Each structure stands twice: as C-alpha cells, then as structure tokens.
CSV table of C-alpha atoms in Angstrom, one decimal:
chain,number,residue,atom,x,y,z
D,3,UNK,CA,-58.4,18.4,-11.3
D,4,UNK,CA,-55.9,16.7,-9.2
D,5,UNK,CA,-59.0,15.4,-6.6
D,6,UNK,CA,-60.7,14.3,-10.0
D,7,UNK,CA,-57.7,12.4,-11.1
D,8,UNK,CA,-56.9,10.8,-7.7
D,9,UNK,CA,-60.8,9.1,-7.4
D,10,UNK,CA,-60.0,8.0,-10.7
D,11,UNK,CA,-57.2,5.9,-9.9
D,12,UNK,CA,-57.7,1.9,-8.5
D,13,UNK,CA,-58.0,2.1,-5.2
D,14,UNK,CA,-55.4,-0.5,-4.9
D,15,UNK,CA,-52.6,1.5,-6.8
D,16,UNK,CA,-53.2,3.9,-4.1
D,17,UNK,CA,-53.0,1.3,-1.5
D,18,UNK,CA,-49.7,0.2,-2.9
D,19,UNK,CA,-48.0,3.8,-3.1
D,20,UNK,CA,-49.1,4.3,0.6
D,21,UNK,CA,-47.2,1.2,1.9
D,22,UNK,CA,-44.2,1.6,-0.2
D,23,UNK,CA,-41.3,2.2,1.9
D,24,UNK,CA,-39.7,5.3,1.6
D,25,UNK,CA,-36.4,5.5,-1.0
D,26,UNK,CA,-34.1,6.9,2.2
D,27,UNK,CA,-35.3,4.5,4.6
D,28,UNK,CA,-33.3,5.3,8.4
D,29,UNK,CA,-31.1,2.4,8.2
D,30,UNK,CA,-27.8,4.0,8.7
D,31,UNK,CA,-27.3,6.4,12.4
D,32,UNK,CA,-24.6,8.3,10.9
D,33,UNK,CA,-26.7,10.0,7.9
D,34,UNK,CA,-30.3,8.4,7.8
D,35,UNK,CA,-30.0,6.9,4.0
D,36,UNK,CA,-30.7,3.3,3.4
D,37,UNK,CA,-27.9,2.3,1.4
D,38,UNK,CA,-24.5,3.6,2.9
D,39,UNK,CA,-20.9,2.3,2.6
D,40,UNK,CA,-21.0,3.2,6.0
D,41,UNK,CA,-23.7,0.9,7.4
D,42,UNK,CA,-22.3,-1.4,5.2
D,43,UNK,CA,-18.7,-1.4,6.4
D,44,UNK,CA,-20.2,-1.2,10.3
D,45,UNK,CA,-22.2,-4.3,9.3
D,46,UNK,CA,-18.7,-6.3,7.7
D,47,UNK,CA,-17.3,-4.9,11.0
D,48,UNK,CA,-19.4,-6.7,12.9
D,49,UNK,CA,-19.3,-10.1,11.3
D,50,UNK,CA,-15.6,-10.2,11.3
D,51,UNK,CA,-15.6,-9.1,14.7
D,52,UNK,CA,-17.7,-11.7,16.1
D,53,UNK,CA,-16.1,-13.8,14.3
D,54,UNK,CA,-12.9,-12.8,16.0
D,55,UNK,CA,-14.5,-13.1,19.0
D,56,UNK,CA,-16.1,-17.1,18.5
D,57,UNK,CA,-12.5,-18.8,17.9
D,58,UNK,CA,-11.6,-21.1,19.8
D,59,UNK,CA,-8.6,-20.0,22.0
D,60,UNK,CA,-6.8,-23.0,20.9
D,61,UNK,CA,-7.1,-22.6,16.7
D,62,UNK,CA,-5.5,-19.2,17.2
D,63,UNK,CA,-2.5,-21.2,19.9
D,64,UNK,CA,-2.2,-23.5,17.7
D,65,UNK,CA,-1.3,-21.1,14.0
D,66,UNK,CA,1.0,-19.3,16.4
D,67,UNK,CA,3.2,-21.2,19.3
D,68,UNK,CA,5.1,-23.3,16.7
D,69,UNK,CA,6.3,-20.1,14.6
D,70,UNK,CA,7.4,-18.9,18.6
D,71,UNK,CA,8.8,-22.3,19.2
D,72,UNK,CA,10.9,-22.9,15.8
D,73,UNK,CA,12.0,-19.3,16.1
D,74,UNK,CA,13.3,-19.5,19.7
D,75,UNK,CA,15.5,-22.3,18.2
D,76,UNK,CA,16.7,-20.0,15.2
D,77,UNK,CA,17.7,-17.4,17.9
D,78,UNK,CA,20.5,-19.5,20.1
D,79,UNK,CA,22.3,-19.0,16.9
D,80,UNK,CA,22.9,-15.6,18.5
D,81,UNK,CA,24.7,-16.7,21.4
D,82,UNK,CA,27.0,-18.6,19.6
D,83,UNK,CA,27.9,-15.2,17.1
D,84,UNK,CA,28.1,-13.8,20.5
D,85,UNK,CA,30.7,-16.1,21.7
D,86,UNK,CA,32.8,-15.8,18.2
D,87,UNK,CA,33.4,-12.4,18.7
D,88,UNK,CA,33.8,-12.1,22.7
D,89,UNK,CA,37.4,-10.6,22.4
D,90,UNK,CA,36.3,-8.3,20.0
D,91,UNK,CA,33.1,-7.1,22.5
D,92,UNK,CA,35.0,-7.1,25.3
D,93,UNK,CA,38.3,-4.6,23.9
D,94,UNK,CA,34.7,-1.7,23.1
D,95,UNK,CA,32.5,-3.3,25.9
D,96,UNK,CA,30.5,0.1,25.1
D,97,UNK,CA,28.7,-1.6,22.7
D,98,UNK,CA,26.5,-3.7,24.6
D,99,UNK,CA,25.0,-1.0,26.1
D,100,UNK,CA,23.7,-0.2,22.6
D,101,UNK,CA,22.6,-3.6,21.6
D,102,UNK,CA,19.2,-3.2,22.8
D,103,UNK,CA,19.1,0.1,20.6
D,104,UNK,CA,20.4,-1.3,17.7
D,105,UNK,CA,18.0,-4.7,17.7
D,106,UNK,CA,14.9,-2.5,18.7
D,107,UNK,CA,15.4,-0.1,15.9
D,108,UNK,CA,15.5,-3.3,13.4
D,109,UNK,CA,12.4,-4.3,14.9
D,110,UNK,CA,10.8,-1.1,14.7
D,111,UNK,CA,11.7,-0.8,11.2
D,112,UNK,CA,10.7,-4.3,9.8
D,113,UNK,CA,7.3,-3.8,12.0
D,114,UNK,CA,6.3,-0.7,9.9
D,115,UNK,CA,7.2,-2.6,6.7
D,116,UNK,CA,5.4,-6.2,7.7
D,117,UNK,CA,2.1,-3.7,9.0
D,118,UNK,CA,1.9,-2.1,5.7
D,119,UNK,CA,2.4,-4.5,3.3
D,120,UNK,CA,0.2,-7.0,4.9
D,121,UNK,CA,-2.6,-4.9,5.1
D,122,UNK,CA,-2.1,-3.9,0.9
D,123,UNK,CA,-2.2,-7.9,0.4
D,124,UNK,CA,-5.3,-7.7,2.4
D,125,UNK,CA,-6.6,-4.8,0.3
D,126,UNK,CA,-5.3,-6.6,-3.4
D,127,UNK,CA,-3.2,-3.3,-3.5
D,128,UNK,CA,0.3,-5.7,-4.4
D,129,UNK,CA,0.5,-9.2,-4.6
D,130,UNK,CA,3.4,-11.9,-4.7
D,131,UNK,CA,3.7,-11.1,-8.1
D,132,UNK,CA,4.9,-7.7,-7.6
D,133,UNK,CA,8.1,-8.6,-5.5
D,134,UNK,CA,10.8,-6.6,-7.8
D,135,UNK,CA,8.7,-3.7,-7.6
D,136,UNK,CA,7.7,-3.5,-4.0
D,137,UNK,CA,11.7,-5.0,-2.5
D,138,UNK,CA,13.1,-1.7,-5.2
D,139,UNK,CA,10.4,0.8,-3.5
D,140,UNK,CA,10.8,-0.6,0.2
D,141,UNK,CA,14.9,-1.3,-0.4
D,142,UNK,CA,15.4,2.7,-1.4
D,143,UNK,CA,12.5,3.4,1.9
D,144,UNK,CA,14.8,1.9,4.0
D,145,UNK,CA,17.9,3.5,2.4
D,146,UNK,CA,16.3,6.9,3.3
D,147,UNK,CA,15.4,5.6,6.7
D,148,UNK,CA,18.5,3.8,7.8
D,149,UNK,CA,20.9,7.2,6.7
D,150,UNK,CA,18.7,9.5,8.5
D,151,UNK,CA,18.6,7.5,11.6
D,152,UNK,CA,21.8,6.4,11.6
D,153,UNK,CA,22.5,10.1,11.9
D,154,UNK,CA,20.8,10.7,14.4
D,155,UNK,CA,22.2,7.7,16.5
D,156,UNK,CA,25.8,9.4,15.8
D,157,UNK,CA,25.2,12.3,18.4
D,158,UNK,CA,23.0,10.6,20.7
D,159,UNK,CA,26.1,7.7,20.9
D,160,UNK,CA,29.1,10.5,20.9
D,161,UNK,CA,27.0,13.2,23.2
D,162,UNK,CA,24.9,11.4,25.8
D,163,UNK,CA,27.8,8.0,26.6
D,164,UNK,CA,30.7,8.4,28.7
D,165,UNK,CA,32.4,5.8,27.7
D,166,UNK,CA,31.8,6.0,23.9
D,167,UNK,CA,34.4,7.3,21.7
D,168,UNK,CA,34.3,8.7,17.9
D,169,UNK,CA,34.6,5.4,16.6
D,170,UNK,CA,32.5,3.7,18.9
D,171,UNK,CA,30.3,6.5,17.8
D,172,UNK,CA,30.8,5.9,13.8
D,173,UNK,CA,30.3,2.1,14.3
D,174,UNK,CA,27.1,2.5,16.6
D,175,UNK,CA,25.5,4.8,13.8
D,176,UNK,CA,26.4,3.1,10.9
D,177,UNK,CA,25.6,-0.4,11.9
D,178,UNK,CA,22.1,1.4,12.9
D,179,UNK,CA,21.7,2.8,9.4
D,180,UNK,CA,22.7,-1.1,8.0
D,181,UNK,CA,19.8,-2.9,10.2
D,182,UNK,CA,17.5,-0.8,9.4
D,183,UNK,CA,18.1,-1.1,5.6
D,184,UNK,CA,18.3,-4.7,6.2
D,185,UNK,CA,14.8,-4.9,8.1
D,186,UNK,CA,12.9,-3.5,5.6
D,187,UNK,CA,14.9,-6.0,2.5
D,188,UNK,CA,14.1,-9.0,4.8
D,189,UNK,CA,10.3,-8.0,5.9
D,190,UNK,CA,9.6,-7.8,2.4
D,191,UNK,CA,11.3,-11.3,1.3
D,192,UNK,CA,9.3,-12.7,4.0
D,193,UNK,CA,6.3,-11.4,3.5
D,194,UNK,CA,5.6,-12.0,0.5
D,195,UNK,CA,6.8,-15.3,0.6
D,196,UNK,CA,5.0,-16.3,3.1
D,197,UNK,CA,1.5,-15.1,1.9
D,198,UNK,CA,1.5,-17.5,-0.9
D,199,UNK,CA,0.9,-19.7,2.0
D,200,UNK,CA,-1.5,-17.7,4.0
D,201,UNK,CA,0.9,-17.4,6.6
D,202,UNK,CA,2.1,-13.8,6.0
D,203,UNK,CA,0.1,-12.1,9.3
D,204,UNK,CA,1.7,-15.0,11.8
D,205,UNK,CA,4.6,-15.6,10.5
D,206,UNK,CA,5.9,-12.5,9.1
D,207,UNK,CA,7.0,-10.6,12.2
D,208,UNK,CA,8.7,-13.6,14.4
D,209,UNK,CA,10.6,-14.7,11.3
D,210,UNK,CA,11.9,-11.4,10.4
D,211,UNK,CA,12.7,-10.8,14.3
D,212,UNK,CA,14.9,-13.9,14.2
D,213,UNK,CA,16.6,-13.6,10.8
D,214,UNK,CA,17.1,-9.6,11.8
C-alpha cells in the first residue's frame, strides 16, 4: 500500500521533501540543534568581540584619560588633609603603616559594588530609578561587610604589629569597618548617577577611588 501511495504522489512533492533541510540542522558544536541560545550567545559573542577588538586605540584614550586626569586633581586634596592632621599622625605614627590597608580595603569593597551593579544595568536588572531600593540593600551589604572585616583587622592590627597598641588597634579596625560601609554608599551614588549619562563603566571606579 505504501509503494502504491508513494507513485501516486507528484513527483515534485517528493522532490521537495527530499531537499528540505532537516528540522535539527548541525549548526551549534556543543549539541547539534539548529536553533540554540548557545550558538546564539557564541554568535553575540563574537560581534561584540570584534567589535572590541576594531576601536580605535584613541576613542577608548580618549572616554578614559580625562576621568584619570580630573581625578588626579581631586586627589592632592589628600595631601593637604594629610598636612592638617600631621601632629596628630606623627604622636601614633603606627598608622601609616596601615594606610595602604585601610585605602585598599575601600577599594576592594567599592570594586565589588561598581562590578555588580554595572553589569545588572547592563542586564535591565535595576535602573536609575531604583536608587532607594538598591543604596537600602547595598548600605545594610556593606554594614555586614564593614563589621565583619573590621573585626578581623582588630587582631591582625593588635597580634601581628609591634608597635600597635589596643587603641591603635580599636581605631585601625573601626575606621576599616567605616570605609568599607562608605565604599559601598558612594559606589552606588555614583553609579547610578553616572549611568544616566552612559558614563557609569568609565567613570564609576576612578570617581569612587578619589571620593573614597
């Protein structure tokens, strides 16, 4: 019946059905199917990579050496607080050793909070508009964050310094615990504000560096 039915049919149906490409073509390596967000997201990969890669040296110079430029400015401000408080610095000279800890750990901080909220406004996961929610979730992250390493700064200042005493000790930790709680309040001022004018991925980590 079924040889009966097949010389039945136009022979240029049959044609047809014998070119049409098969539903699962190999398109994608990873699992052989013709549509698949995989292939897909390789192939968006590869634009924006390309992309990347065609700038001009100079258009991505240019969007970021006057942010590095203006900043460096900001940041003399420094030496001058310095200076105020050089009596003060040199009665617990102790705490210059820790300086580097203390403006690295900012740093750290705001870095995690700049990385991850950037890449959400990338995604359309929060927006501008969502600034008392995210500064409320991000202010009590860095609460948590700044008391825990600030505790842990305690015995690493009391323990492991010679020279550092229980209230170098108390200050060291507690202005630890303050910067980091700061960092993450500031990266997510800045950020925000700064990606209603596209500016949030270059600007975002020198500003908060020099403010911090």
């Amino acid at each position: 019946r079924q040889r009966v039915f097949m010389s039945l049919l136009p022979k240029e149906s049959l044609r047809s059905d014998a070119q049409e490409p098969a539903p699962h073509a190999s398109h994608c390596p990873r699992c052989g199917a013709g549509r698949c967000f995989a292939a897909a997201r390789s192939s968006r990969g590869t634009s924006s990579r390309a992309e990347y890669l065609d700038t001009s040296l100079y258009v991505d110079v240019r969007a970021r050496l006057p942010w590095l430029v203006g900043l460096m400015l900001v940041q003399s401000l420094s030496g001058v607080i310095v200076e105020i408080f050089s009596s003060l610095i040199s009665d617990h000279i102790v705490l210059t050793a820790f300086l580097t800890m203390l403006v690295g750990g900012g740093g750290n901080a705001s870095g995690q909070t700049i990385a991850d909220l950037v890449q959400r406004l990338r995604t359309g996961e929060v927006s501008p508009a969502d600034f008392g929610s995210v500064l409320a979730r991000e202010a009590s992250i860095g609460a948590i964050l700044g008391l825990t390493v600030g505790a842990c700064a305690f015995p690493r200042v009391s323990l492991l310094s010679k020279h550092a005493g229980l209230v170098d000790a108390v200050a060291i930790s507690t202005a630890y615990a303050i910067i980091v709680f700061l960092a993450n309040v500031v990266a997510v001022c800045v950020v925000l504000f700064l990606d209603r004018y596209g500016q949030a991925a270059v600007g975002s980590p020198p500003v908060v560096q020099a403010v911090k």
